[in-house]
Coordinates of C-alpha atoms in Angstrom, one line a residue:
S1 CA -44.5 -149.3 -126.5
T2 CA -44.6 -149.2 -122.7
G3 CA -45.4 -145.5 -122.0
P4 CA -46.7 -142.3 -123.5
L5 CA -46.3 -141.8 -127.2
K6 CA -44.7 -138.6 -128.7
L7 CA -47.2 -136.1 -129.9
L8 CA -46.4 -133.5 -132.5
L9 CA -48.5 -130.4 -133.0
C10 CA -48.4 -128.4 -136.2
G11 CA -50.0 -125.0 -136.5
L12 CA -49.2 -121.3 -137.1
S13 CA -47.0 -119.9 -134.4
G14 CA -47.5 -116.2 -134.9
T15 CA -44.7 -113.7 -134.5
G16 CA -42.2 -113.0 -131.7
G17 CA -41.6 -116.5 -130.3
L18 CA -38.2 -118.4 -130.4
L19 CA -39.6 -121.1 -132.7
T20 CA -38.5 -120.7 -136.3
P21 CA -41.2 -121.8 -138.7
D22 CA -40.2 -124.5 -141.2
V23 CA -37.0 -125.2 -139.2
D24 CA -37.6 -126.0 -135.5
I25 CA -39.2 -129.0 -133.9
T26 CA -39.2 -128.4 -130.1
R27 CA -40.5 -130.2 -127.1
V28 CA -42.5 -128.2 -124.6
Y29 CA -42.8 -129.3 -121.0
N30 CA -45.2 -126.6 -119.7
T31 CA -47.0 -123.5 -120.6
D32 CA -44.0 -121.3 -119.8
D33 CA -42.2 -123.1 -122.6
V34 CA -45.1 -122.5 -125.0
D35 CA -45.1 -118.8 -124.1
L36 CA -41.4 -118.6 -124.9
Q37 CA -41.6 -120.5 -128.2
T38 CA -44.8 -119.0 -129.7
Q39 CA -46.8 -115.9 -129.8
P40 CA -49.5 -115.9 -127.1
G41 CA -52.9 -116.4 -128.6
S42 CA -51.5 -117.9 -131.9
E43 CA -52.9 -121.2 -133.3
L44 CA -50.0 -123.3 -132.1
W45 CA -50.0 -121.6 -128.7
G46 CA -53.6 -122.6 -128.2
M47 CA -53.0 -126.1 -129.5
A48 CA -50.0 -126.6 -127.1
Y49 CA -52.0 -125.2 -124.1
A50 CA -54.8 -127.7 -125.0
A51 CA -52.5 -130.6 -125.2
L52 CA -50.7 -129.8 -122.0
Q53 CA -53.9 -130.2 -120.1
N54 CA -52.9 -133.9 -120.1
P55 CA -49.8 -134.0 -117.9
N56 CA -48.8 -137.4 -119.3
A57 CA -48.5 -136.2 -122.9
Q58 CA -45.0 -135.7 -124.4
V59 CA -45.7 -132.7 -126.5
Y60 CA -43.5 -131.4 -129.4
I61 CA -44.4 -128.3 -131.6
C62 CA -43.6 -127.1 -135.1
A63 CA -44.9 -124.5 -137.4
P64 CA -45.1 -123.8 -141.1
T65 CA -44.5 -120.3 -142.5
A66 CA -47.7 -118.4 -142.9
A67 CA -48.9 -117.8 -146.5
G68 CA -47.7 -114.7 -148.1
G69 CA -50.5 -112.1 -148.3
A70 CA -52.6 -114.1 -145.8
A71 CA -55.3 -112.1 -144.0
A72 CA -56.8 -112.3 -140.6
A73 CA -60.5 -112.6 -139.9
T74 CA -62.6 -110.0 -138.1
A75 CA -65.9 -109.7 -136.3
T76 CA -67.6 -106.7 -134.6
I77 CA -69.6 -105.9 -131.5
T78 CA -71.8 -102.7 -131.7
I79 CA -73.1 -101.1 -128.5
A80 CA -76.1 -98.8 -128.9
G81 CA -79.0 -97.3 -127.0
T82 CA -79.4 -95.3 -123.8
W83 CA -79.7 -96.5 -120.2
S84 CA -79.9 -95.3 -116.6
T85 CA -79.3 -98.5 -114.7
S86 CA -76.4 -100.9 -114.4
G87 CA -75.9 -104.3 -116.0
T88 CA -73.4 -106.7 -117.5
W89 CA -72.1 -107.4 -121.0
R90 CA -71.3 -111.1 -121.9
Y91 CA -69.8 -112.7 -125.0
R92 CA -68.0 -115.9 -126.0
I93 CA -65.0 -115.8 -128.3
G94 CA -63.7 -119.1 -129.5
G95 CA -65.8 -120.8 -126.9
R96 CA -64.4 -118.8 -124.0
E97 CA -66.7 -116.6 -121.9
I98 CA -65.9 -112.9 -121.2
S99 CA -68.0 -110.4 -119.2
G100 CA -67.8 -107.1 -117.5
G101 CA -70.0 -104.5 -115.8
I102 CA -71.8 -101.5 -117.2
S103 CA -72.6 -98.7 -114.9
A104 CA -75.6 -96.4 -115.1
S105 CA -73.4 -93.5 -116.1
D106 CA -71.3 -95.3 -118.8
L107 CA -71.4 -93.9 -122.3
L108 CA -71.4 -96.1 -125.4
G109 CA -67.7 -95.4 -125.9
N110 CA -66.9 -96.5 -122.3
V111 CA -68.5 -99.9 -122.8
A112 CA -66.8 -100.6 -126.1
T113 CA -63.5 -99.5 -124.7
N114 CA -63.9 -101.7 -121.6
I115 CA -64.7 -104.7 -123.8
A116 CA -61.6 -104.1 -126.0
A117 CA -59.4 -103.6 -122.9
Y118 CA -60.6 -106.9 -121.5
V119 CA -59.9 -108.8 -124.7
S120 CA -56.4 -107.3 -124.9
L121 CA -55.6 -108.8 -121.5
H122 CA -56.6 -112.3 -122.5
P123 CA -54.5 -113.8 -125.3
E124 CA -56.2 -117.2 -124.9
L125 CA -59.1 -115.6 -126.8
G126 CA -56.9 -115.7 -129.9
V127 CA -57.9 -112.2 -131.0
T128 CA -57.0 -108.5 -130.6
A129 CA -59.5 -105.7 -130.2
I130 CA -59.9 -102.0 -130.8
A131 CA -62.8 -99.7 -130.0
A132 CA -64.2 -96.7 -131.8
L133 CA -67.6 -94.9 -131.6
G134 CA -69.2 -97.8 -129.7
V135 CA -67.9 -100.5 -132.1
V136 CA -65.4 -103.1 -131.0
T137 CA -63.5 -104.7 -133.9
L138 CA -62.1 -108.1 -133.1
T139 CA -59.2 -109.4 -135.3
T140 CA -57.8 -112.9 -135.1
I141 CA -54.1 -113.2 -134.2
D142 CA -53.7 -115.9 -136.8
L143 CA -53.5 -115.1 -140.5
G144 CA -55.2 -117.4 -143.0
V145 CA -58.3 -119.3 -144.0
R146 CA -58.7 -121.1 -140.6
S147 CA -59.3 -117.8 -138.9
L148 CA -62.8 -118.2 -140.4
D149 CA -63.5 -121.0 -137.9
Y150 CA -63.6 -118.5 -135.0
I151 CA -67.1 -117.9 -133.6
L152 CA -68.4 -114.9 -131.7
V153 CA -71.6 -115.3 -129.5
Q154 CA -73.3 -112.7 -127.3
D155 CA -75.6 -113.0 -124.3
D156 CA -77.6 -109.8 -124.0
T157 CA -79.9 -110.9 -121.2
E158 CA -78.1 -108.8 -118.5
L159 CA -77.6 -105.6 -120.4
P160 CA -79.2 -102.6 -118.7
S161 CA -82.7 -101.7 -119.9
G162 CA -82.3 -99.6 -123.1
A163 CA -78.9 -100.8 -124.1
T164 CA -78.4 -103.0 -127.1
S165 CA -75.6 -105.1 -128.5
A166 CA -75.2 -106.5 -132.0
V167 CA -72.6 -108.9 -133.3
A168 CA -71.6 -109.1 -136.9
G169 CA -69.2 -110.9 -139.1
G170 CA -69.6 -113.8 -141.5
A171 CA -72.2 -116.6 -141.6
S172 CA -74.7 -116.8 -138.7
I173 CA -74.8 -120.0 -136.7
T174 CA -77.7 -121.7 -135.1
N175 CA -77.2 -120.3 -131.6
G176 CA -77.3 -116.7 -132.8
G177 CA -73.6 -116.2 -133.0
V178 CA -71.5 -115.4 -136.1
R179 CA -68.4 -116.7 -137.6
F180 CA -65.5 -114.3 -138.3
T181 CA -65.1 -113.1 -141.8
G182 CA -62.3 -112.0 -144.2
G183 CA -59.7 -114.6 -143.3
S184 CA -57.8 -115.9 -146.3
G185 CA -54.6 -117.7 -147.4
A186 CA -53.3 -121.2 -146.8
E187 CA -49.7 -122.0 -146.0
N188 CA -47.6 -124.6 -147.7
V189 CA -46.3 -127.4 -145.4
T190 CA -43.9 -128.9 -147.9
T191 CA -40.7 -127.4 -146.4
L192 CA -41.8 -128.3 -142.8
L193 CA -42.6 -131.9 -143.8
A194 CA -39.1 -132.4 -145.2
V195 CA -37.6 -131.3 -141.9
E196 CA -40.0 -133.5 -140.0
F197 CA -39.5 -136.6 -142.1
P198 CA -36.5 -138.3 -140.4
A199 CA -38.2 -138.3 -137.0
R200 CA -41.0 -140.4 -135.6
F201 CA -44.0 -138.9 -133.7
E202 CA -46.5 -141.7 -133.0
R203 CA -49.3 -139.2 -132.9
V204 CA -49.5 -136.0 -135.0
V205 CA -52.1 -133.2 -134.8
F206 CA -52.2 -130.9 -137.9
A207 CA -54.2 -127.7 -138.0
Q208 CA -54.4 -127.6 -141.8
R209 CA -57.9 -128.3 -143.2
D210 CA -57.4 -127.6 -146.9
S211 CA -57.2 -130.6 -149.2
T212 CA -53.8 -129.6 -150.6
N213 CA -52.0 -129.6 -147.3
V214 CA -53.9 -132.5 -145.8
G215 CA -53.0 -134.5 -148.9
K216 CA -49.3 -133.7 -148.3
W217 CA -49.7 -135.0 -144.7
E218 CA -51.1 -138.2 -146.1
V219 CA -48.2 -138.7 -148.5
Q220 CA -45.8 -138.0 -145.5
L221 CA -47.3 -140.6 -143.2
D222 CA -47.6 -143.2 -145.8
A223 CA -44.0 -142.7 -146.9
K224 CA -42.7 -142.8 -143.3
A225 CA -44.5 -146.1 -142.7
G226 CA -43.1 -147.7 -145.8
P227 CA -41.0 -150.8 -145.8
N228 CA -37.7 -148.9 -146.0
E229 CA -38.6 -146.5 -143.2
G230 CA -40.9 -148.3 -140.7
R231 CA -41.9 -145.2 -138.7
M232 CA -45.7 -145.7 -138.1
E233 CA -47.6 -142.7 -137.1
H234 CA -51.3 -141.6 -136.8
A235 CA -52.6 -138.1 -137.5
I236 CA -55.6 -136.2 -136.2
G237 CA -57.4 -133.1 -137.7
A238 CA -60.7 -131.4 -136.8
F239 CA -63.5 -129.4 -138.4
N240 CA -66.4 -127.3 -137.1
S241 CA -68.1 -126.8 -140.4
S242 CA -71.1 -128.4 -142.1
L243 CA -70.8 -132.3 -142.0
M244 CA -71.6 -133.0 -145.6
S245 CA -69.2 -130.5 -147.1
T246 CA -65.5 -130.0 -146.1
A247 CA -65.2 -132.6 -143.4
T248 CA -66.7 -135.4 -145.5
S249 CA -64.7 -134.4 -148.5
I250 CA -61.4 -134.4 -146.5
A251 CA -62.2 -137.7 -144.7
Q252 CA -63.5 -139.7 -147.7
T253 CA -62.0 -138.2 -150.8
T254 CA -58.7 -136.6 -149.7
L255 CA -57.8 -139.3 -147.1
N256 CA -59.9 -142.5 -146.8
N257 CA -56.8 -143.7 -144.9
P258 CA -56.5 -145.8 -141.7
R259 CA -53.6 -143.6 -140.5
F260 CA -55.8 -140.5 -140.2
Q261 CA -58.7 -139.4 -138.0
I262 CA -61.0 -136.4 -138.6
L263 CA -62.9 -135.0 -135.6
W264 CA -66.1 -133.0 -136.4
M265 CA -68.3 -130.8 -134.2
M266 CA -71.0 -128.8 -136.0
N267 CA -70.4 -125.1 -135.2
G268 CA -68.1 -126.1 -132.3
E269 CA -67.0 -122.9 -130.7
T270 CA -63.6 -124.2 -129.5
P271 CA -61.2 -123.7 -132.4
P272 CA -60.8 -127.1 -134.2
P273 CA -57.0 -127.3 -133.9
Q274 CA -57.4 -127.0 -130.1
M275 CA -60.0 -129.7 -130.1
A276 CA -57.8 -132.0 -132.0
A277 CA -54.7 -131.2 -129.9
S278 CA -56.6 -132.0 -126.6
F279 CA -57.8 -135.3 -127.9
G280 CA -54.5 -136.1 -129.5
A281 CA -52.8 -135.6 -126.1
D282 CA -55.2 -138.1 -124.5
R283 CA -54.5 -140.6 -127.3
A284 CA -50.8 -140.2 -127.0
A285 CA -50.9 -140.6 -123.2
L286 CA -53.2 -143.6 -123.2
E287 CA -52.4 -145.7 -126.3
G288 CA -48.8 -146.3 -125.4
T289 CA -49.8 -148.8 -122.7
T290 CA -53.4 -149.5 -123.9
P291 CA -53.5 -149.5 -127.7
N292 CA -57.1 -150.8 -127.9
V293 CA -58.5 -148.1 -125.5
G294 CA -62.1 -147.2 -126.3
Y295 CA -63.3 -143.6 -126.5
D296 CA -67.1 -143.8 -126.6
D297 CA -68.4 -140.8 -124.6
H298 CA -64.8 -139.6 -123.9
I299 CA -64.8 -136.0 -122.7
I300 CA -62.3 -133.8 -124.6
K301 CA -60.8 -131.5 -122.0
G302 CA -61.3 -127.8 -122.7
V303 CA -63.7 -128.3 -125.5
R304 CA -67.0 -126.3 -125.0
G305 CA -70.1 -128.3 -125.7
T306 CA -72.9 -127.0 -127.9
T307 CA -74.7 -124.1 -126.1
G308 CA -78.1 -122.7 -127.1
A309 CA -78.4 -124.8 -130.3
D310 CA -79.7 -128.3 -129.7
A311 CA -80.1 -128.7 -133.5
D312 CA -76.2 -128.7 -133.7
I313 CA -75.9 -131.7 -131.4
P314 CA -75.6 -134.7 -133.8
S315 CA -78.8 -136.9 -133.9
H316 CA -78.5 -140.6 -134.3
A317 CA -78.9 -140.4 -138.0
T318 CA -76.2 -137.7 -138.2
R319 CA -73.8 -139.8 -136.1
V320 CA -74.4 -142.7 -138.4
A321 CA -73.7 -140.6 -141.5
A322 CA -70.5 -139.2 -140.0
L323 CA -69.2 -142.6 -139.0
D324 CA -70.1 -144.1 -142.4
A325 CA -68.0 -141.3 -144.0
G326 CA -65.0 -141.9 -141.8
I327 CA -65.6 -138.9 -139.5
T328 CA -65.4 -139.0 -135.7
P329 CA -68.4 -137.0 -134.5
I330 CA -68.4 -134.9 -131.3
T331 CA -71.5 -134.6 -129.2
T332 CA -72.1 -132.7 -125.9
I333 CA -72.1 -134.3 -122.5
E334 CA -72.6 -132.1 -119.4
G335 CA -71.6 -129.0 -121.3
Q336 CA -68.4 -130.4 -122.8
G337 CA -67.4 -131.9 -126.1
A338 CA -67.3 -135.7 -126.1
I339 CA -66.4 -138.4 -128.6
V340 CA -69.3 -140.4 -130.0
R341 CA -67.1 -143.1 -131.4
S342 CA -63.5 -142.8 -132.4
V343 CA -62.8 -144.0 -136.0
T344 CA -60.3 -143.6 -138.8
T345 CA -61.1 -142.0 -142.1
R346 CA -60.9 -145.4 -144.0
S347 CA -64.5 -145.9 -145.2
L348 CA -64.4 -146.8 -148.9
T349 CA -62.8 -149.5 -151.0
S350 CA -60.6 -148.6 -154.0
G351 CA -63.8 -149.1 -156.1
G352 CA -65.8 -146.6 -154.0
D353 CA -67.9 -149.2 -152.2
A354 CA -68.5 -148.9 -148.5
D355 CA -65.6 -150.6 -146.5

């Protein structure tokens, strides 16, 4: 090729956009197009915004239908205590910082209401918010199991003396934050893949992280690259969970395929589909003219680096373990996520020996 490669993004599009799940594959040229086609704050919306940070990427979007009965994930912020001075509340949702003032005369309900109102004005957070009796309940816009990848972190260092804040949800993470809890349900990409099959998108970013759907993507790319088709593509997914669990299982057992790449950042606060979309856009823009480009220490635009948890930054031994398992580990450089070394998921021979 002699120019940018086509990049296809696949994630949940929410409700209200023009894009019809399991039917439409649409090119988006700018964020106005994304706002028109998808629900602001949805998974696909965030992926497209992330990819469009690279102005040279040719970005296409598509969406599967959300699973029937799928549930969103939630987390809470509880404000308590009494105070007579002013201060500031600060949180991070999905790696994005939010903050606001607290006056000396504010009541608990005022603070919670102000936090919820702020969240409601910022769809890029990917959540909605309601406040009651000093408790802010955050609910992900997306339905399904991947909503469990959202992380809520607080910074209570600037609260007024006497005020307290507590975050709650699912599993705690190393920097004191919590994952969201309660999200469930995985969509089925079969119908969408049938629609997508005749086309060629040299780079594909898929949000799905369950072995069933990832396996379907593998069958799709292998079939499209077959001798009677000849449409070679390369796909990218991402995880922010424990290295030796889901990410390794997907990379080594489900895939073990040179047409796939799995990014991994331990407890990465930026939602994994956005991380993959940003790096996918860079790959699509660069590899059309420089197919052997190297990505060591490549900064992934818009991906927050590890904050307040040095133990989550991969050590040398962890980097080796990830690369040996066909995983592309993400480290932190100057506060941003960065590629350690870019590899495919192919790591084992058919007999199970290291390849």
